[in-house]
mmCIF file of N, CA and C in Angstrom:
data_model
loop_
_atom_site.group_PDB
_atom_site.id
_atom_site.type_symbol
_atom_site.label_atom_id
_atom_site.label_comp_id
_atom_site.label_asym_id
_atom_site.label_seq_id
_atom_site.Cartn_x
_atom_site.Cartn_y
_atom_site.Cartn_z
ATOM 1 N N UNK N 900 -8.102 -63.354 -1.978
ATOM 2 C CA UNK N 900 -6.952 -63.040 -2.896
ATOM 3 C C UNK N 900 -5.732 -62.732 -1.717
ATOM 4 N N UNK N 901 -4.239 -63.147 -2.319
ATOM 5 C CA UNK N 901 -3.174 -63.145 -1.538
ATOM 6 C C UNK N 901 -2.289 -62.286 -2.226
ATOM 7 N N UNK N 902 -1.554 -61.508 -1.694
ATOM 8 C CA UNK N 902 -0.483 -60.241 -1.826
ATOM 9 C C UNK N 902 0.478 -61.034 -1.329
ATOM 10 N N UNK N 903 1.867 -60.644 -2.423
ATOM 11 C CA UNK N 903 2.927 -60.818 -2.096
ATOM 12 C C UNK N 903 4.035 -59.965 -2.494
ATOM 13 N N UNK N 904 5.110 -59.858 -1.293
ATOM 14 C CA UNK N 904 5.899 -58.674 -1.814
ATOM 15 C C UNK N 904 7.418 -59.598 -1.312
ATOM 16 N N UNK N 905 8.106 -59.452 -2.497
ATOM 17 C CA UNK N 905 9.505 -60.278 -2.317
ATOM 18 C C UNK N 905 10.620 -59.126 -1.988
ATOM 19 N N UNK N 906 11.888 -59.587 -1.422
ATOM 20 C CA UNK N 906 12.954 -58.801 -1.085
ATOM 21 C C UNK N 906 14.163 -59.629 -1.082
ATOM 22 N N UNK N 907 15.127 -59.154 -0.567
ATOM 23 C CA UNK N 907 16.598 -59.570 -0.973
ATOM 24 C C UNK N 907 17.442 -60.018 -1.851
ATOM 25 N N UNK N 908 16.886 -59.743 -3.286
ATOM 26 C CA UNK N 908 17.452 -59.495 -4.310
ATOM 27 C C UNK N 908 18.872 -58.918 -4.340
ATOM 28 N N UNK N 909 19.832 -58.940 -5.691
ATOM 29 C CA UNK N 909 20.701 -57.848 -5.408
ATOM 30 C C UNK N 909 21.912 -58.766 -6.305
ATOM 31 N N UNK N 910 23.216 -58.039 -6.001
ATOM 32 C CA UNK N 910 24.350 -58.671 -7.107
ATOM 33 C C UNK N 910 25.186 -59.272 -5.857
ATOM 34 N N UNK N 911 25.765 -60.463 -6.286
ATOM 35 C CA UNK N 911 26.597 -61.327 -5.398
ATOM 36 C C UNK N 911 27.415 -61.956 -6.284
ATOM 37 N N UNK N 912 28.647 -62.387 -5.821
ATOM 38 C CA UNK N 912 29.846 -63.011 -6.679
ATOM 39 C C UNK N 912 29.432 -64.431 -6.776
ATOM 40 N N UNK N 913 29.814 -65.314 -7.715
ATOM 41 C CA UNK N 913 29.808 -66.609 -7.635
ATOM 42 C C UNK N 913 30.241 -67.212 -6.710
ATOM 43 N N UNK N 914 29.502 -68.319 -6.142
ATOM 44 C CA UNK N 914 30.094 -68.846 -4.828
ATOM 45 C C UNK N 914 29.336 -68.232 -3.872
ATOM 46 N N UNK N 915 28.695 -67.215 -3.664
ATOM 47 C CA UNK N 915 28.273 -66.293 -2.682
ATOM 48 C C UNK N 915 26.461 -67.026 -2.350
ATOM 49 N N UNK N 916 26.044 -66.353 -1.249
ATOM 50 C CA UNK N 916 24.826 -66.499 -0.973
ATOM 51 C C UNK N 916 23.999 -65.489 -0.656
ATOM 52 N N UNK N 917 22.596 -65.407 -0.719
ATOM 53 C CA UNK N 917 21.837 -64.702 -0.825
ATOM 54 C C UNK N 917 20.584 -65.181 -0.413
ATOM 55 N N UNK N 918 19.515 -64.420 0.518
ATOM 56 C CA UNK N 918 18.432 -64.755 1.119
ATOM 57 C C UNK N 918 17.332 -64.322 0.487
ATOM 58 N N UNK N 919 16.368 -64.936 -0.107
ATOM 59 C CA UNK N 919 15.090 -64.185 -0.453
ATOM 60 C C UNK N 919 13.981 -64.204 0.220
ATOM 61 N N UNK N 920 13.291 -63.112 0.731
ATOM 62 C CA UNK N 920 12.210 -63.344 1.564
ATOM 63 C C UNK N 920 10.851 -63.002 0.636
ATOM 64 N N UNK N 921 9.618 -63.749 1.088
ATOM 65 C CA UNK N 921 8.479 -63.216 0.225
ATOM 66 C C UNK N 921 7.448 -63.215 1.658
ATOM 67 N N UNK N 922 6.687 -61.846 1.851
ATOM 68 C CA UNK N 922 5.736 -61.687 2.647
ATOM 69 C C UNK N 922 4.644 -61.956 2.003
ATOM 70 N N UNK N 923 3.671 -62.622 2.807
ATOM 71 C CA UNK N 923 1.980 -62.706 2.480
ATOM 72 C C UNK N 923 1.564 -62.002 3.184
ATOM 73 N N UNK N 924 0.188 -61.391 2.419
ATOM 74 C CA UNK N 924 -0.784 -61.127 3.182
ATOM 75 C C UNK N 924 -2.452 -61.489 2.188
ATOM 76 N N UNK N 925 -3.177 -60.923 3.237
ATOM 77 C CA UNK N 925 -4.776 -61.278 2.177
ATOM 78 C C UNK N 925 -5.065 -62.477 3.066
ATOM 79 N N UNK N 926 -5.856 -63.489 2.123
ATOM 80 C CA UNK N 926 -6.261 -64.619 2.478
ATOM 81 C C UNK N 926 -5.044 -65.825 2.509
ATOM 82 N N UNK N 927 -4.204 -65.635 3.411
ATOM 83 C CA UNK N 927 -3.306 -66.639 4.022
ATOM 84 C C UNK N 927 -3.733 -68.094 4.309
ATOM 85 N N UNK N 928 -4.584 -67.992 5.143
ATOM 86 C CA UNK N 928 -5.220 -69.146 5.377
ATOM 87 C C UNK N 928 -5.423 -70.285 4.273
ATOM 88 N N UNK N 929 -6.024 -69.628 3.207
ATOM 89 C CA UNK N 929 -6.116 -70.540 2.222
ATOM 90 C C UNK N 929 -5.020 -71.289 1.329
ATOM 91 N N UNK N 930 -3.651 -70.472 1.770
ATOM 92 C CA UNK N 930 -2.811 -71.076 0.832
ATOM 93 C C UNK N 930 -2.397 -72.363 1.020
ATOM 94 N N UNK N 931 -2.544 -73.295 0.133
ATOM 95 C CA UNK N 931 -2.039 -74.661 0.148
ATOM 96 C C UNK N 931 -0.514 -75.016 -0.717
ATOM 97 N N UNK N 932 0.141 -73.633 -1.253
ATOM 98 C CA UNK N 932 1.434 -74.052 -1.784
ATOM 99 C C UNK N 932 2.055 -72.894 -1.779
ATOM 100 N N UNK N 933 3.154 -72.562 -1.575
ATOM 101 C CA UNK N 933 4.167 -71.438 -1.889
ATOM 102 C C UNK N 933 5.557 -71.955 -2.368
ATOM 103 N N UNK N 934 5.838 -70.912 -3.355
ATOM 104 C CA UNK N 934 7.045 -71.498 -4.071
ATOM 105 C C UNK N 934 7.627 -70.074 -4.912
ATOM 106 N N UNK N 935 8.912 -70.629 -5.432
ATOM 107 C CA UNK N 935 9.933 -69.406 -5.626
ATOM 108 C C UNK N 935 10.060 -70.062 -6.986
ATOM 109 N N UNK N 936 9.565 -69.033 -8.169
ATOM 110 C CA UNK N 936 10.131 -69.268 -9.599
ATOM 111 C C UNK N 936 10.923 -68.612 -9.982
ATOM 112 N N UNK N 937 11.753 -68.499 -11.404
ATOM 113 C CA UNK N 937 12.702 -67.837 -11.542
ATOM 114 C C UNK N 937 12.485 -67.690 -13.085
ATOM 115 N N UNK N 938 12.828 -66.416 -13.724
ATOM 116 C CA UNK N 938 12.625 -66.428 -15.531
ATOM 117 C C UNK N 938 13.617 -65.343 -15.623
ATOM 118 N N UNK N 939 14.637 -65.708 -17.052
ATOM 119 C CA UNK N 939 15.238 -65.268 -17.819
ATOM 120 C C UNK N 939 14.741 -64.919 -18.828
ATOM 121 N N UNK N 940 15.157 -63.662 -19.857
ATOM 122 C CA UNK N 940 14.680 -63.102 -20.682
ATOM 123 C C UNK N 940 14.498 -64.038 -22.023
ATOM 124 N N UNK N 941 13.488 -64.110 -22.615
ATOM 125 C CA UNK N 941 13.375 -64.963 -23.502
ATOM 126 C C UNK N 941 13.166 -66.620 -23.005
ATOM 127 N N UNK N 942 12.963 -66.803 -21.956
ATOM 128 C CA UNK N 942 12.840 -68.607 -21.189
ATOM 129 C C UNK N 942 11.598 -68.283 -20.449
ATOM 130 N N UNK N 943 10.834 -69.306 -20.499
ATOM 131 C CA UNK N 943 9.569 -69.687 -19.432
ATOM 132 C C UNK N 943 10.104 -69.449 -18.262
ATOM 133 N N UNK N 944 8.963 -68.957 -17.206
ATOM 134 C CA UNK N 944 9.335 -68.937 -15.914
ATOM 135 C C UNK N 944 9.533 -70.422 -15.459
ATOM 136 N N UNK N 945 10.422 -70.674 -14.430
ATOM 137 C CA UNK N 945 10.598 -72.144 -14.049
ATOM 138 C C UNK N 945 10.715 -72.161 -12.577
ATOM 139 N N UNK N 946 9.893 -73.350 -12.085
ATOM 140 C CA UNK N 946 10.222 -73.785 -10.540
ATOM 141 C C UNK N 946 11.430 -73.533 -10.247
ATOM 142 N N UNK N 947 11.390 -72.979 -8.942
ATOM 143 C CA UNK N 947 12.810 -73.194 -8.347
ATOM 144 C C UNK N 947 12.526 -74.196 -7.184
ATOM 145 N N UNK N 948 11.721 -74.057 -6.056
ATOM 146 C CA UNK N 948 11.485 -74.588 -5.236
ATOM 147 C C UNK N 948 10.158 -74.367 -4.456
ATOM 148 N N UNK N 949 9.504 -75.222 -4.010
ATOM 149 C CA UNK N 949 8.124 -75.260 -3.332
ATOM 150 C C UNK N 949 8.066 -75.843 -2.031
ATOM 151 N N UNK N 950 7.010 -75.144 -1.123
ATOM 152 C CA UNK N 950 6.677 -75.408 0.099
ATOM 153 C C UNK N 950 5.234 -75.981 0.108
ATOM 154 N N UNK N 951 4.608 -76.912 0.767
ATOM 155 C CA UNK N 951 2.858 -77.326 0.685
ATOM 156 C C UNK N 951 2.709 -76.657 1.743
ATOM 157 N N UNK N 952 1.415 -77.012 2.278
ATOM 158 C CA UNK N 952 0.723 -76.618 3.367
ATOM 159 C C UNK N 952 1.387 -77.434 4.828
ATOM 160 N N UNK N 953 1.577 -78.662 4.321
ATOM 161 C CA UNK N 953 2.163 -79.588 5.299
ATOM 162 C C UNK N 953 3.741 -79.372 5.687
ATOM 163 N N UNK N 954 3.947 -78.514 4.959
ATOM 164 C CA UNK N 954 5.695 -78.420 5.133
ATOM 165 C C UNK N 954 6.286 -79.111 3.921
ATOM 166 N N UNK N 955 5.726 -80.151 3.104
ATOM 167 C CA UNK N 955 6.592 -80.871 2.143
ATOM 168 C C UNK N 955 7.062 -79.870 1.389
ATOM 169 N N UNK N 956 8.737 -80.189 0.759
ATOM 170 C CA UNK N 956 9.099 -79.377 0.088
ATOM 171 C C UNK N 956 9.579 -80.065 -1.100
ATOM 172 N N UNK N 957 9.857 -79.277 -2.608
ATOM 173 C CA UNK N 957 10.621 -79.847 -3.589
ATOM 174 C C UNK N 957 11.124 -78.662 -4.225
ATOM 175 N N UNK N 958 12.149 -79.408 -5.108
ATOM 176 C CA UNK N 958 13.391 -78.564 -5.623
ATOM 177 C C UNK N 958 13.655 -78.915 -6.790
ATOM 178 N N UNK N 959 13.641 -77.987 -7.752
ATOM 179 C CA UNK N 959 14.330 -78.394 -9.316
ATOM 180 C C UNK N 959 15.519 -79.068 -9.355
ATOM 181 N N UNK N 960 15.973 -79.818 -10.034
ATOM 182 C CA UNK N 960 17.214 -80.489 -9.835
ATOM 183 C C UNK N 960 18.519 -79.543 -9.766
ATOM 184 N N UNK N 961 18.289 -78.649 -10.648
ATOM 185 C CA UNK N 961 19.651 -77.564 -10.890
ATOM 186 C C UNK N 961 19.676 -76.717 -9.323
ATOM 187 N N UNK N 962 19.015 -76.793 -8.323
ATOM 188 C CA UNK N 962 19.185 -76.152 -7.407
ATOM 189 C C UNK N 962 19.271 -76.814 -6.125
ATOM 190 N N UNK N 963 18.989 -78.371 -6.534
ATOM 191 C CA UNK N 963 18.935 -79.134 -5.112
ATOM 192 C C UNK N 963 20.272 -79.157 -4.466
ATOM 193 N N UNK N 964 20.124 -79.049 -3.292
ATOM 194 C CA UNK N 964 21.374 -78.764 -2.351
ATOM 195 C C UNK N 964 22.334 -77.767 -2.137
ATOM 196 N N UNK N 965 21.855 -76.947 -3.016
ATOM 197 C CA UNK N 965 22.191 -75.375 -2.734
ATOM 198 C C UNK N 965 21.550 -74.461 -2.084
ATOM 199 N N UNK N 966 20.103 -74.734 -2.978
ATOM 200 C CA UNK N 966 18.940 -73.819 -2.256
ATOM 201 C C UNK N 966 18.048 -74.601 -1.233
ATOM 202 N N UNK N 967 17.510 -73.741 -0.348
ATOM 203 C CA UNK N 967 16.482 -74.352 0.680
ATOM 204 C C UNK N 967 15.273 -73.302 0.822
ATOM 205 N N UNK N 968 14.183 -74.228 0.656
ATOM 206 C CA UNK N 968 12.971 -73.052 1.056
ATOM 207 C C UNK N 968 12.354 -73.193 2.483
ATOM 208 N N UNK N 969 11.993 -72.165 3.105
ATOM 209 C CA UNK N 969 11.535 -72.409 4.290
ATOM 210 C C UNK N 969 10.221 -71.370 4.904
ATOM 211 N N UNK N 970 9.969 -71.873 5.700
ATOM 212 C CA UNK N 970 8.698 -70.671 6.139
ATOM 213 C C UNK N 970 8.549 -70.401 7.680
ATOM 214 N N UNK N 971 8.383 -69.220 7.865
ATOM 215 C CA UNK N 971 7.568 -68.555 9.405
ATOM 216 C C UNK N 971 6.272 -68.068 9.225
ATOM 217 N N UNK N 972 5.435 -69.556 9.907
ATOM 218 C CA UNK N 972 4.302 -69.358 9.488
ATOM 219 C C UNK N 972 3.628 -68.008 10.111
ATOM 220 N N UNK N 973 4.163 -67.862 11.503
ATOM 221 C CA UNK N 973 3.869 -66.754 12.564
ATOM 222 C C UNK N 973 4.066 -65.398 11.716
ATOM 223 N N UNK N 974 4.895 -65.208 10.864
ATOM 224 C CA UNK N 974 5.120 -64.154 10.366
ATOM 225 C C UNK N 974 4.794 -63.902 8.759
ATOM 226 N N UNK N 975 4.232 -65.210 8.377
ATOM 227 C CA UNK N 975 3.653 -64.999 7.263
ATOM 228 C C UNK N 975 4.731 -64.956 6.398
ATOM 229 N N UNK N 976 5.889 -65.346 6.284
ATOM 230 C CA UNK N 976 6.931 -65.530 5.205
ATOM 231 C C UNK N 976 7.216 -66.580 4.894
ATOM 232 N N UNK N 977 7.973 -66.646 3.472
ATOM 233 C CA UNK N 977 8.757 -67.918 3.120
ATOM 234 C C UNK N 977 10.002 -67.223 2.355
ATOM 235 N N UNK N 978 10.842 -68.028 2.673
ATOM 236 C CA UNK N 978 12.404 -67.909 2.095
ATOM 237 C C UNK N 978 13.051 -68.678 1.525
ATOM 238 N N UNK N 979 13.909 -68.234 0.946
ATOM 239 C CA UNK N 979 14.830 -69.044 -0.132
ATOM 240 C C UNK N 979 16.192 -68.709 0.284
ATOM 241 N N UNK N 980 16.797 -69.430 0.710
ATOM 242 C CA UNK N 980 18.038 -69.389 1.002
ATOM 243 C C UNK N 980 18.945 -70.073 -0.151
ATOM 244 N N UNK N 981 19.586 -69.357 -0.695
ATOM 245 C CA UNK N 981 20.564 -69.559 -2.077
ATOM 246 C C UNK N 981 21.937 -69.722 -1.871
ATOM 247 N N UNK N 982 22.643 -70.482 -1.805
ATOM 248 C CA UNK N 982 24.457 -70.701 -1.718
ATOM 249 C C UNK N 982 24.545 -71.383 -2.703
ATOM 250 N N UNK N 983 26.009 -71.334 -2.738
ATOM 251 C CA UNK N 983 26.880 -71.892 -4.063
ATOM 252 C C UNK N 983 26.175 -71.106 -5.052
ATOM 253 N N UNK N 984 26.103 -69.956 -5.467
ATOM 254 C CA UNK N 984 25.625 -69.247 -6.527
ATOM 255 C C UNK N 984 26.139 -69.213 -7.582
ATOM 256 N N UNK N 985 25.709 -69.350 -8.544
ATOM 257 C CA UNK N 985 26.200 -69.654 -10.127
ATOM 258 C C UNK N 985 25.978 -68.484 -11.000
ATOM 259 N N UNK N 986 26.601 -68.108 -11.704
ATOM 260 C CA UNK N 986 26.146 -67.309 -12.774
ATOM 261 C C UNK N 986 24.742 -67.414 -13.740
ATOM 262 N N UNK N 987 24.611 -68.303 -13.772
ATOM 263 C CA UNK N 987 23.705 -69.411 -14.427
ATOM 264 C C UNK N 987 22.222 -69.381 -13.601
ATOM 265 N N UNK N 988 22.359 -68.873 -12.066
ATOM 266 C CA UNK N 988 21.183 -68.587 -11.330
ATOM 267 C C UNK N 988 20.843 -67.110 -11.568
ATOM 268 N N UNK N 989 21.387 -66.437 -12.348
ATOM 269 C CA UNK N 989 21.078 -64.811 -12.665
ATOM 270 C C UNK N 989 19.741 -64.904 -13.297
ATOM 271 N N UNK N 990 18.853 -64.355 -12.698
ATOM 272 C CA UNK N 990 17.268 -64.280 -12.842
ATOM 273 C C UNK N 990 16.447 -63.386 -12.174
ATOM 274 N N UNK N 991 15.434 -63.127 -12.753
ATOM 275 C CA UNK N 991 14.170 -62.475 -11.720
ATOM 276 C C UNK N 991 13.056 -63.491 -10.698
ATOM 277 N N UNK N 992 13.601 -63.658 -9.703
ATOM 278 C CA UNK N 992 12.864 -64.289 -8.833
ATOM 279 C C UNK N 992 11.225 -64.118 -8.200
ATOM 280 N N UNK N 993 10.426 -64.871 -8.607
ATOM 281 C CA UNK N 993 9.097 -64.491 -8.381
ATOM 282 C C UNK N 993 8.844 -65.473 -7.017
ATOM 283 N N UNK N 994 7.702 -65.063 -6.271
ATOM 284 C CA UNK N 994 7.193 -65.535 -4.950
ATOM 285 C C UNK N 994 5.993 -65.965 -5.582
ATOM 286 N N UNK N 995 5.267 -67.386 -5.561
ATOM 287 C CA UNK N 995 3.893 -67.701 -5.954
ATOM 288 C C UNK N 995 3.277 -68.148 -4.799
ATOM 289 N N UNK N 996 2.055 -67.942 -4.486
ATOM 290 C CA UNK N 996 1.264 -68.478 -3.643
ATOM 291 C C UNK N 996 -0.021 -69.336 -4.353
ATOM 292 N N UNK N 997 -0.428 -70.110 -3.779
ATOM 293 C CA UNK N 997 -1.720 -70.939 -4.426
ATOM 294 C C UNK N 997 -2.678 -71.337 -3.743
ATOM 295 N N UNK N 998 -4.014 -71.102 -3.873
ATOM 296 C CA UNK N 998 -5.014 -71.349 -3.267
ATOM 297 C C UNK N 998 -6.061 -72.238 -3.987
ATOM 298 N N UNK N 999 -7.048 -72.738 -3.435
ATOM 299 C CA UNK N 999 -8.040 -73.440 -4.603
ATOM 300 C C UNK N 999 -8.521 -72.442 -5.681
ATOM 301 N N UNK N 1000 -8.629 -71.171 -5.714
ATOM 302 C CA UNK N 1000 -9.349 -70.679 -6.300
ATOM 303 C C UNK N 1000 -8.187 -69.410 -7.233
ATOM 304 N N UNK N 1001 -6.962 -69.255 -6.586
ATOM 305 C CA UNK N 1001 -6.327 -67.997 -6.923
ATOM 306 C C UNK N 1001 -4.738 -68.436 -7.533
ATOM 307 N N UNK N 1002 -4.055 -67.966 -8.144
ATOM 308 C CA UNK N 1002 -2.512 -68.166 -8.097
ATOM 309 C C UNK N 1002 -2.232 -66.921 -8.067
ATOM 310 N N UNK N 1003 -1.325 -66.602 -7.047
ATOM 311 C CA UNK N 1003 -0.812 -65.318 -7.062
ATOM 312 C C UNK N 1003 0.688 -65.051 -7.113
ATOM 313 N N UNK N 1004 1.185 -63.950 -7.741
ATOM 314 C CA UNK N 1004 2.821 -63.638 -7.965
ATOM 315 C C UNK N 1004 3.053 -62.255 -7.227
ATOM 316 N N UNK N 1005 4.352 -62.509 -6.752
ATOM 317 C CA UNK N 1005 5.108 -61.435 -6.354
ATOM 318 C C UNK N 1005 5.623 -60.511 -7.538
ATOM 319 N N UNK N 1006 5.877 -59.244 -7.319
ATOM 320 C CA UNK N 1006 6.229 -58.373 -8.450
ATOM 321 C C UNK N 1006 7.705 -58.685 -8.893
ATOM 322 N N UNK N 1007 8.449 -59.900 -8.564
ATOM 323 C CA UNK N 1007 9.494 -60.182 -8.658
ATOM 324 C C UNK N 1007 11.038 -59.379 -8.035
ATOM 325 N N UNK N 1008 11.978 -60.134 -8.056
ATOM 326 C CA UNK N 1008 13.103 -59.396 -7.123
ATOM 327 C C UNK N 1008 14.476 -60.175 -8.170
ATOM 328 N N UNK N 1009 15.156 -59.028 -8.647
ATOM 329 C CA UNK N 1009 16.462 -59.696 -9.728
ATOM 330 C C UNK N 1009 17.818 -59.804 -8.818
ATOM 331 N N UNK N 1010 18.015 -61.109 -9.250
ATOM 332 C CA UNK N 1010 19.256 -61.806 -8.802
ATOM 333 C C UNK N 1010 20.356 -61.760 -9.570
ATOM 334 N N UNK N 1011 21.519 -61.238 -9.384
ATOM 335 C CA UNK N 1011 22.419 -61.428 -10.422
ATOM 336 C C UNK N 1011 23.726 -61.904 -9.731
ATOM 337 N N UNK N 1012 24.354 -63.011 -10.521
ATOM 338 C CA UNK N 1012 25.719 -63.612 -9.791
ATOM 339 C C UNK N 1012 26.550 -63.204 -10.564
ATOM 340 N N UNK N 1013 27.533 -62.689 -10.564
ATOM 341 C CA UNK N 1013 28.694 -62.317 -11.114
ATOM 342 C C UNK N 1013 29.775 -63.576 -11.401
ATOM 343 N N UNK N 1014 30.841 -63.728 -12.405
ATOM 344 C CA UNK N 1014 31.474 -64.680 -12.260
ATOM 345 C C UNK N 1014 32.639 -64.400 -12.130
#
């Protein structure tokens, strides 16, 4: 299994930036995908950005050009750099890691963007 711990959420004004971090431990060599999802009350969790084991990235249309996902393989970290934040980006952000047999989630970190 993979254990994930997010950090870096908080309160920021519209137009500001935040960087989320996700620390992975456990069966990290088995990970073939890591991503950031977000969820607001009453809505389904949605993909924000993902990165595969070969470094390929993909982004939701609503964050393309503003957010960047990256990884530090040596430190087992995945980052989400969020720029030009908007109030509609307010959500709980979750780190996700997938292997052939497991789909792991972090505990989530709150991001609040004030207008």
